[in-house]
Amino acid sequence: MIQNNQKYVIGVDGGGTKTIAVLSNLNGKILAKTKTGPSNPNKFSSERAINNLVEAIEKVSKKYPKNKIVFVYIGLAGALERDKERKKEIKNKLLKEPKLSWLSSKNLIVERDQLVAFQTGTDQKNFHGALRRRTALPLHLRV
């Protein structure tokens, strides 16, 4: 149920076989979840990765007011820690995407998926943790 005073966050796990996005309220309750194609920028073209990320964010947020989505955190496979320019390029392309015009550089983070796993405090394949430092968004992603 959408409430006028409710705020939301989106977490995205972009991998080599699929991209999973969840939308949660600030209490951590998952309200929407979707899956799209792969978005590993080293395995596929940047264009394909961006298109799948955009589709995932659009799908998971379609029933929610965009002005109430306060944060989007994207964890991508593909060793982005060694290629900071690539990470910046992906973020800039997402910010220029007309379908995501409601995003800003202040409410979008693109990081490597290893950091997401580290921040949840586990290295298990099926983690149900939280992005504690940035959003407190539970990620029930690796299903």
Tab-separated table of N, CA and C in Angstrom:
chain	number	residue	atom	x	y	z
A	1	MET	N	0.837	-1.179	0.000
A	1	MET	CA	0.000	0.000	0.000
A	1	MET	C	0.888	1.251	0.000
A	2	ILE	N	0.605	2.153	-0.909
A	2	ILE	CA	1.380	3.384	-1.024
A	2	ILE	C	0.797	4.428	-0.081
A	3	GLN	N	1.671	4.997	0.747
A	3	GLN	CA	1.253	6.044	1.671
A	3	GLN	C	1.919	7.348	1.270
A	4	ASN	N	1.197	8.460	1.412
A	4	ASN	CA	1.717	9.755	0.984
A	4	ASN	C	3.000	10.157	1.690
A	5	ASN	N	3.149	9.818	2.949
A	5	ASN	CA	4.331	10.240	3.709
A	5	ASN	C	5.464	9.221	3.654
A	6	GLN	N	5.265	8.127	2.972
A	6	GLN	CA	6.261	7.060	2.883
A	6	GLN	C	7.410	7.451	1.953
A	7	LYS	N	8.628	7.037	2.297
A	7	LYS	CA	9.784	7.216	1.429
A	7	LYS	C	10.346	5.843	1.105
A	8	TYR	N	11.060	5.760	-0.024
A	8	TYR	CA	11.498	4.475	-0.528
A	8	TYR	C	12.965	4.512	-0.958
A	9	VAL	N	13.576	3.326	-0.997
A	9	VAL	CA	14.922	3.150	-1.528
A	9	VAL	C	14.892	1.964	-2.486
A	10	ILE	N	15.827	1.980	-3.433
A	10	ILE	CA	15.944	0.893	-4.403
A	10	ILE	C	17.346	0.321	-4.310
A	11	GLY	N	17.428	-0.992	-4.284
A	11	GLY	CA	18.707	-1.690	-4.341
A	11	GLY	C	18.740	-2.544	-5.592
A	12	VAL	N	19.868	-2.501	-6.312
A	12	VAL	CA	19.997	-3.247	-7.560
A	12	VAL	C	21.252	-4.118	-7.491
A	13	ASP	N	21.098	-5.384	-7.829
A	13	ASP	CA	22.215	-6.316	-7.929
A	13	ASP	C	22.376	-6.651	-9.404
A	14	GLY	N	23.392	-6.069	-10.042
A	14	GLY	CA	23.620	-6.277	-11.464
A	14	GLY	C	24.697	-7.300	-11.696
A	15	GLY	N	24.326	-8.409	-12.313
A	15	GLY	CA	25.280	-9.487	-12.510
A	15	GLY	C	25.431	-9.909	-13.954
A	16	GLY	N	26.173	-10.984	-14.142
A	16	GLY	CA	26.456	-11.494	-15.473
A	16	GLY	C	25.341	-12.318	-16.079
A	17	THR	N	24.378	-12.754	-15.260
A	17	THR	CA	23.260	-13.538	-15.794
A	17	THR	C	21.916	-12.853	-15.631
A	18	LYS	N	21.820	-11.958	-14.645
A	18	LYS	CA	20.552	-11.259	-14.419
A	18	LYS	C	20.800	-10.004	-13.582
A	19	THR	N	19.806	-9.154	-13.578
A	19	THR	CA	19.796	-7.957	-12.740
A	19	THR	C	18.546	-8.033	-11.888
A	20	ILE	N	18.704	-7.897	-10.586
A	20	ILE	CA	17.554	-7.936	-9.675
A	20	ILE	C	17.475	-6.599	-8.959
A	21	ALA	N	16.275	-6.051	-8.914
A	21	ALA	CA	16.053	-4.783	-8.218
A	21	ALA	C	14.926	-4.955	-7.210
A	22	VAL	N	15.097	-4.342	-6.040
A	22	VAL	CA	14.046	-4.329	-5.030
A	22	VAL	C	13.788	-2.894	-4.608
A	23	LEU	N	12.542	-2.623	-4.266
A	23	LEU	CA	12.154	-1.345	-3.700
A	23	LEU	C	11.647	-1.624	-2.302
A	24	SER	N	12.125	-0.828	-1.347
A	24	SER	CA	11.798	-1.031	0.053
A	24	SER	C	11.402	0.293	0.674
A	25	ASN	N	10.589	0.221	1.725
A	25	ASN	CA	10.375	1.438	2.503
A	25	ASN	C	11.567	1.614	3.436
A	26	LEU	N	11.622	2.697	4.173
A	26	LEU	CA	12.778	2.970	5.026
A	26	LEU	C	12.841	2.068	6.252
A	27	ASN	N	11.785	1.306	6.499
A	27	ASN	CA	11.796	0.324	7.584
A	27	ASN	C	12.338	-1.016	7.114
A	28	GLY	N	12.664	-1.117	5.829
A	28	GLY	CA	13.243	-2.335	5.300
A	28	GLY	C	12.252	-3.321	4.715
A	29	LYS	N	10.984	-2.958	4.651
A	29	LYS	CA	9.994	-3.872	4.091
A	29	LYS	C	10.069	-3.822	2.568
A	30	ILE	N	10.314	-4.984	1.954
A	30	ILE	CA	10.363	-5.089	0.500
A	30	ILE	C	8.946	-4.956	-0.043
A	31	LEU	N	8.755	-3.982	-0.928
A	31	LEU	CA	7.436	-3.723	-1.490
A	31	LEU	C	7.333	-4.127	-2.950
A	32	ALA	N	8.457	-4.198	-3.639
A	32	ALA	CA	8.458	-4.587	-5.051
A	32	ALA	C	9.800	-5.219	-5.385
A	33	LYS	N	9.774	-6.172	-6.304
A	33	LYS	CA	10.990	-6.855	-6.735
A	33	LYS	C	10.829	-7.220	-8.212
A	34	THR	N	11.924	-7.099	-8.961
A	34	THR	CA	11.865	-7.449	-10.377
A	34	THR	C	13.197	-8.009	-10.829
A	35	LYS	N	13.169	-8.673	-11.977
A	35	LYS	CA	14.384	-9.249	-12.549
A	35	LYS	C	14.423	-8.902	-14.033
A	36	THR	N	15.617	-8.493	-14.510
A	36	THR	CA	15.825	-8.216	-15.930
A	36	THR	C	17.092	-8.935	-16.382
A	37	GLY	N	17.537	-8.610	-17.582
A	37	GLY	CA	18.723	-9.243	-18.149
A	37	GLY	C	20.005	-8.811	-17.460
A	38	PRO	N	21.138	-9.353	-17.900
A	38	PRO	CA	22.429	-9.104	-17.257
A	38	PRO	C	22.893	-7.657	-17.385
A	39	SER	N	23.716	-7.233	-16.419
A	39	SER	CA	24.239	-5.860	-16.462
A	39	SER	C	25.703	-5.772	-16.027
A	40	ASN	N	26.449	-6.857	-16.198
A	40	ASN	CA	27.874	-6.826	-15.927
A	40	ASN	C	28.548	-6.065	-17.070
A	41	PRO	N	29.111	-4.888	-16.796
A	41	PRO	CA	29.662	-4.062	-17.878
A	41	PRO	C	30.929	-4.634	-18.509
A	42	ASN	N	31.560	-5.620	-17.901
A	42	ASN	CA	32.741	-6.238	-18.497
A	42	ASN	C	32.380	-7.430	-19.386
A	43	LYS	N	31.216	-7.983	-19.157
A	43	LYS	CA	30.784	-9.152	-19.913
A	43	LYS	C	29.941	-8.766	-21.129
A	44	PHE	N	29.258	-7.636	-21.022
A	44	PHE	CA	28.369	-7.164	-22.079
A	44	PHE	C	28.690	-5.707	-22.373
A	45	SER	N	28.157	-5.189	-23.441
A	45	SER	CA	28.404	-3.783	-23.775
A	45	SER	C	27.806	-2.877	-22.702
A	46	SER	N	28.395	-1.694	-22.560
A	46	SER	CA	27.855	-0.718	-21.600
A	46	SER	C	26.409	-0.404	-21.931
A	47	GLU	N	26.088	-0.333	-23.221
A	47	GLU	CA	24.722	-0.016	-23.633
A	47	GLU	C	23.731	-1.076	-23.139
A	48	ARG	N	24.090	-2.341	-23.309
A	48	ARG	CA	23.208	-3.421	-22.841
A	48	ARG	C	23.071	-3.390	-21.324
A	49	ALA	N	24.187	-3.188	-20.633
A	49	ALA	CA	24.149	-3.117	-19.170
A	49	ALA	C	23.254	-1.968	-18.711
A	50	ILE	N	23.429	-0.790	-19.307
A	50	ILE	CA	22.619	0.382	-18.944
A	50	ILE	C	21.143	0.113	-19.216
A	51	ASN	N	20.837	-0.448	-20.392
A	51	ASN	CA	19.436	-0.734	-20.732
A	51	ASN	C	18.790	-1.670	-19.712
A	52	ASN	N	19.503	-2.700	-19.273
A	52	ASN	CA	18.940	-3.631	-18.293
A	52	ASN	C	18.806	-2.991	-16.917
A	53	LEU	N	19.739	-2.123	-16.555
A	53	LEU	CA	19.619	-1.390	-15.287
A	53	LEU	C	18.421	-0.452	-15.315
A	54	VAL	N	18.272	0.281	-16.410
A	54	VAL	CA	17.144	1.211	-16.546
A	54	VAL	C	15.827	0.449	-16.479
A	55	GLU	N	15.749	-0.673	-17.198
A	55	GLU	CA	14.525	-1.481	-17.183
A	55	GLU	C	14.204	-1.964	-15.769
A	56	ALA	N	15.215	-2.423	-15.043
A	56	ALA	CA	14.996	-2.919	-13.679
A	56	ALA	C	14.488	-1.804	-12.763
A	57	ILE	N	15.121	-0.638	-12.835
A	57	ILE	CA	14.714	0.480	-11.975
A	57	ILE	C	13.314	0.950	-12.344
A	58	GLU	N	13.032	1.026	-13.639
A	58	GLU	CA	11.691	1.427	-14.090
A	58	GLU	C	10.619	0.457	-13.597
A	59	LYS	N	10.866	-0.836	-13.797
A	59	LYS	CA	9.876	-1.848	-13.405
A	59	LYS	C	9.606	-1.828	-11.903
A	60	VAL	N	10.667	-1.791	-11.104
A	60	VAL	CA	10.487	-1.900	-9.655
A	60	VAL	C	9.838	-0.643	-9.075
A	61	SER	N	9.972	0.482	-9.762
A	61	SER	CA	9.459	1.746	-9.218
A	61	SER	C	8.175	2.222	-9.889
A	62	LYS	N	7.636	1.471	-10.831
A	62	LYS	CA	6.541	1.987	-11.655
A	62	LYS	C	5.289	2.378	-10.870
A	63	LYS	N	5.015	1.754	-9.757
A	63	LYS	CA	3.803	2.064	-8.985
A	63	LYS	C	4.040	3.062	-7.857
A	64	TYR	N	5.253	3.607	-7.797
A	64	TYR	CA	5.616	4.459	-6.662
A	64	TYR	C	5.978	5.856	-7.137
A	65	PRO	N	5.611	6.879	-6.349
A	65	PRO	CA	5.943	8.257	-6.744
A	65	PRO	C	7.455	8.478	-6.719
A	66	LYS	N	7.977	8.944	-7.840
A	66	LYS	CA	9.435	9.092	-7.973
A	66	LYS	C	10.006	10.097	-6.976
A	67	ASN	N	9.243	11.108	-6.607
A	67	ASN	CA	9.731	12.099	-5.644
A	67	ASN	C	9.828	11.534	-4.230
A	68	LYS	N	9.342	10.321	-4.032
A	68	LYS	CA	9.427	9.664	-2.719
A	68	LYS	C	10.547	8.622	-2.676
A	69	ILE	N	11.213	8.390	-3.820
A	69	ILE	CA	12.351	7.468	-3.859
A	69	ILE	C	13.590	8.290	-3.540
A	70	VAL	N	14.144	8.058	-2.364
A	70	VAL	CA	15.214	8.927	-1.862
A	70	VAL	C	16.619	8.408	-2.153
A	71	PHE	N	16.732	7.146	-2.580
A	71	PHE	CA	18.067	6.611	-2.796
A	71	PHE	C	18.017	5.387	-3.703
A	72	VAL	N	19.007	5.271	-4.590
A	72	VAL	CA	19.179	4.091	-5.435
A	72	VAL	C	20.632	3.654	-5.306
A	73	TYR	N	20.841	2.404	-4.927
A	73	TYR	CA	22.185	1.839	-4.768
A	73	TYR	C	22.301	0.671	-5.727
A	74	ILE	N	23.285	0.742	-6.623
A	74	ILE	CA	23.501	-0.299	-7.619
A	74	ILE	C	24.838	-0.982	-7.345
A	75	GLY	N	24.792	-2.286	-7.149
A	75	GLY	CA	26.010	-3.085	-7.004
A	75	GLY	C	26.209	-3.895	-8.269
A	76	LEU	N	27.309	-3.642	-8.985
A	76	LEU	CA	27.550	-4.311	-10.265
A	76	LEU	C	28.713	-5.293	-10.190
A	77	ALA	N	28.527	-6.429	-10.825
A	77	ALA	CA	29.632	-7.362	-11.017
A	77	ALA	C	30.575	-6.769	-12.052
A	78	GLY	N	31.813	-7.203	-12.037
A	78	GLY	CA	32.702	-6.771	-13.096
A	78	GLY	C	33.919	-6.012	-12.640
A	79	ALA	N	34.344	-6.189	-11.422
A	79	ALA	CA	35.609	-5.628	-10.935
A	79	ALA	C	35.723	-4.126	-11.153
A	80	LEU	N	34.696	-3.386	-10.787
A	80	LEU	CA	34.720	-1.929	-10.955
A	80	LEU	C	35.742	-1.237	-10.069
A	81	GLU	N	36.260	-1.947	-9.061
A	81	GLU	CA	37.245	-1.309	-8.185
A	81	GLU	C	38.532	-0.985	-8.933
A	82	ARG	N	38.793	-1.704	-10.027
A	82	ARG	CA	39.995	-1.441	-10.813
A	82	ARG	C	39.745	-0.438	-11.936
A	83	ASP	N	38.493	-0.062	-12.147
A	83	ASP	CA	38.163	0.824	-13.261
A	83	ASP	C	37.183	1.899	-12.801
A	84	LYS	N	37.715	2.863	-12.082
A	84	LYS	CA	36.876	3.928	-11.530
A	84	LYS	C	36.231	4.777	-12.625
A	85	GLU	N	36.913	4.928	-13.756
A	85	GLU	CA	36.341	5.690	-14.869
A	85	GLU	C	35.112	4.992	-15.437
A	86	ARG	N	35.157	3.674	-15.507
A	86	ARG	CA	34.004	2.906	-16.012
A	86	ARG	C	32.812	3.068	-15.081
A	87	LYS	N	33.077	3.036	-13.783
A	87	LYS	CA	32.017	3.224	-12.789
A	87	LYS	C	31.386	4.609	-12.965
A	88	LYS	N	32.230	5.622	-13.140
A	88	LYS	CA	31.750	6.992	-13.334
A	88	LYS	C	30.956	7.116	-14.637
A	89	GLU	N	31.426	6.445	-15.683
A	89	GLU	CA	30.738	6.461	-16.980
A	89	GLU	C	29.334	5.869	-16.852
A	90	ILE	N	29.223	4.739	-16.162
A	90	ILE	CA	27.914	4.087	-15.983
A	90	ILE	C	26.971	5.001	-15.206
A	91	LYS	N	27.472	5.586	-14.135
A	91	LYS	CA	26.635	6.486	-13.333
A	91	LYS	C	26.173	7.677	-14.178
A	92	ASN	N	27.078	8.277	-14.929
A	92	ASN	CA	26.723	9.430	-15.757
A	92	ASN	C	25.698	9.071	-16.825
A	93	LYS	N	25.833	7.884	-17.430
A	93	LYS	CA	24.856	7.454	-18.434
A	93	LYS	C	23.484	7.249	-17.808
A	94	LEU	N	23.449	6.686	-16.614
A	94	LEU	CA	22.164	6.510	-15.926
A	94	LEU	C	21.535	7.862	-15.598
A	95	LEU	N	22.354	8.819	-15.178
A	95	LEU	CA	21.833	10.148	-14.841
A	95	LEU	C	21.337	10.899	-16.066
A	96	LYS	N	21.838	10.564	-17.239
A	96	LYS	CA	21.394	11.215	-18.479
A	96	LYS	C	20.203	10.508	-19.114
A	97	GLU	N	19.844	9.373	-18.582
A	97	GLU	CA	18.748	8.588	-19.135
A	97	GLU	C	17.415	9.299	-18.878
A	98	PRO	N	16.679	9.670	-19.939
A	98	PRO	CA	15.400	10.392	-19.756
A	98	PRO	C	14.384	9.655	-18.884
A	99	LYS	N	14.373	8.329	-18.952
A	99	LYS	CA	13.415	7.549	-18.157
A	99	LYS	C	13.720	7.613	-16.665
A	100	LEU	N	14.949	8.022	-16.323
A	100	LEU	CA	15.347	8.124	-14.918
A	100	LEU	C	15.650	9.576	-14.547
A	101	SER	N	14.949	10.493	-15.148
A	101	SER	CA	15.224	11.917	-14.944
A	101	SER	C	15.049	12.352	-13.488
A	102	TRP	N	14.377	11.571	-12.708
A	102	TRP	CA	14.153	11.886	-11.295
A	102	TRP	C	15.377	11.575	-10.430
A	103	LEU	N	16.361	10.855	-10.981
A	103	LEU	CA	17.585	10.556	-10.243
A	103	LEU	C	18.532	11.753	-10.239
A	104	SER	N	19.351	11.839	-9.200
A	104	SER	CA	20.400	12.859	-9.154
A	104	SER	C	21.697	12.203	-8.690
A	105	SER	N	22.789	12.902	-8.850
A	105	SER	CA	24.078	12.334	-8.426
A	105	SER	C	24.131	12.144	-6.914
A	106	LYS	N	23.271	12.854	-6.186
A	106	LYS	CA	23.250	12.728	-4.727
A	106	LYS	C	22.476	11.512	-4.248
A	107	ASN	N	21.534	11.019	-5.053
A	107	ASN	CA	20.747	9.872	-4.588
A	107	ASN	C	21.003	8.598	-5.398
A	108	LEU	N	22.117	8.569	-6.144
A	108	LEU	CA	22.485	7.379	-6.906
A	108	LEU	C	23.937	7.008	-6.614
A	109	ILE	N	24.134	5.754	-6.231
A	109	ILE	CA	25.488	5.233	-6.049
A	109	ILE	C	25.622	3.983	-6.903
A	110	VAL	N	26.718	3.911	-7.642
A	110	VAL	CA	27.072	2.727	-8.412
A	110	VAL	C	28.367	2.193	-7.818
A	111	GLU	N	28.337	0.960	-7.371
A	111	GLU	CA	29.494	0.349	-6.724
A	111	GLU	C	29.691	-1.062	-7.250
A	112	ARG	N	30.770	-1.670	-6.852
A	112	ARG	CA	31.034	-3.066	-7.195
A	112	ARG	C	30.246	-3.972	-6.250
A	113	ASP	N	29.877	-5.119	-6.767
A	113	ASP	CA	29.064	-6.023	-5.954
A	113	ASP	C	29.824	-6.597	-4.770
A	114	GLN	N	31.153	-6.641	-4.844
A	114	GLN	CA	31.921	-7.128	-3.706
A	114	GLN	C	31.724	-6.221	-2.493
A	115	LEU	N	31.622	-4.919	-2.732
A	115	LEU	CA	31.410	-3.976	-1.639
A	115	LEU	C	30.028	-4.172	-1.008
A	116	VAL	N	29.039	-4.457	-1.836
A	116	VAL	CA	27.694	-4.722	-1.311
A	116	VAL	C	27.730	-5.929	-0.389
A	117	ALA	N	28.372	-7.004	-0.827
A	117	ALA	CA	28.465	-8.208	0.006
A	117	ALA	C	29.233	-7.917	1.280
A	118	PHE	N	30.317	-7.156	1.176
A	118	PHE	CA	31.112	-6.803	2.350
A	118	PHE	C	30.279	-6.007	3.347
A	119	GLN	N	29.507	-5.045	2.858
A	119	GLN	CA	28.719	-4.198	3.751
A	119	GLN	C	27.608	-4.966	4.451
A	120	THR	N	27.180	-6.071	3.882
A	120	THR	CA	26.144	-6.851	4.550
A	120	THR	C	26.714	-7.719	5.649
A	121	GLY	N	28.030	-7.849	5.688
A	121	GLY	CA	28.655	-8.611	6.760
A	121	GLY	C	28.705	-10.100	6.519
A	122	THR	N	28.551	-10.524	5.270
A	122	THR	CA	28.604	-11.942	4.971
A	122	THR	C	29.163	-12.153	3.576
A	123	ASP	N	29.725	-13.332	3.382
A	123	ASP	CA	30.172	-13.697	2.045
A	123	ASP	C	29.374	-14.890	1.525
A	124	GLN	N	28.250	-15.175	2.159
A	124	GLN	CA	27.422	-16.288	1.735
A	124	GLN	C	26.745	-15.958	0.406
A	125	LYS	N	26.499	-16.985	-0.400
A	125	LYS	CA	25.881	-16.779	-1.701
A	125	LYS	C	24.476	-16.198	-1.556
A	126	ASN	N	23.685	-16.717	-0.637
A	126	ASN	CA	22.318	-16.233	-0.442
A	126	ASN	C	22.254	-15.355	0.799
A	127	PHE	N	22.661	-14.120	0.645
A	127	PHE	CA	22.650	-13.255	1.816
A	127	PHE	C	21.345	-12.473	1.902
A	128	HIS	N	20.930	-12.223	3.129
A	128	HIS	CA	19.756	-11.407	3.417
A	128	HIS	C	20.222	-10.344	4.392
A	129	GLY	N	21.021	-9.432	3.908
A	129	GLY	CA	21.633	-8.438	4.777
A	129	GLY	C	21.078	-7.061	4.536
A	130	ALA	N	21.888	-6.080	4.812
A	130	ALA	CA	21.457	-4.694	4.624
A	130	ALA	C	22.631	-3.850	4.177
A	131	LEU	N	22.346	-2.859	3.386
A	131	LEU	CA	23.368	-1.885	3.028
A	131	LEU	C	23.407	-0.875	4.163
A	132	ARG	N	24.100	-1.245	5.209
A	132	ARG	CA	24.030	-0.488	6.451
A	132	ARG	C	24.544	0.945	6.339
A	133	ARG	N	25.635	1.133	5.661
A	133	ARG	CA	26.256	2.460	5.667
A	133	ARG	C	25.463	3.502	4.907
A	134	ARG	N	24.791	3.113	3.846
A	134	ARG	CA	24.157	4.095	2.975
A	134	ARG	C	22.641	4.153	3.100
A	135	THR	N	21.973	2.991	3.137
A	135	THR	CA	20.520	3.040	2.992
A	135	THR	C	19.725	2.253	4.011
A	136	ALA	N	20.338	1.312	4.681
A	136	ALA	CA	19.612	0.382	5.556
A	136	ALA	C	18.582	-0.414	4.777
A	137	LEU	N	18.820	-0.594	3.480
A	137	LEU	CA	17.913	-1.348	2.626
A	137	LEU	C	18.232	-2.834	2.664
A	138	PRO	N	17.315	-3.672	3.097
A	138	PRO	CA	17.594	-5.089	3.066
A	138	PRO	C	17.665	-5.572	1.614
A	139	LEU	N	18.639	-6.390	1.337
A	139	LEU	CA	18.781	-6.927	-0.014
A	139	LEU	C	18.484	-8.425	0.023
A	140	HIS	N	17.340	-8.792	-0.441
A	140	HIS	CA	16.972	-10.202	-0.575
A	140	HIS	C	17.136	-10.509	-2.052
A	141	LEU	N	18.355	-10.381	-2.530
A	141	LEU	CA	18.562	-10.349	-3.970
A	141	LEU	C	19.051	-11.649	-4.558
A	142	ARG	N	20.016	-12.270	-3.988
A	142	ARG	CA	20.665	-13.403	-4.645
A	142	ARG	C	19.828	-14.659	-4.458
A	143	VAL	N	18.800	-14.759	-5.273
A	143	VAL	CA	17.873	-15.884	-5.179
A	143	VAL	C	18.068	-16.858	-6.307
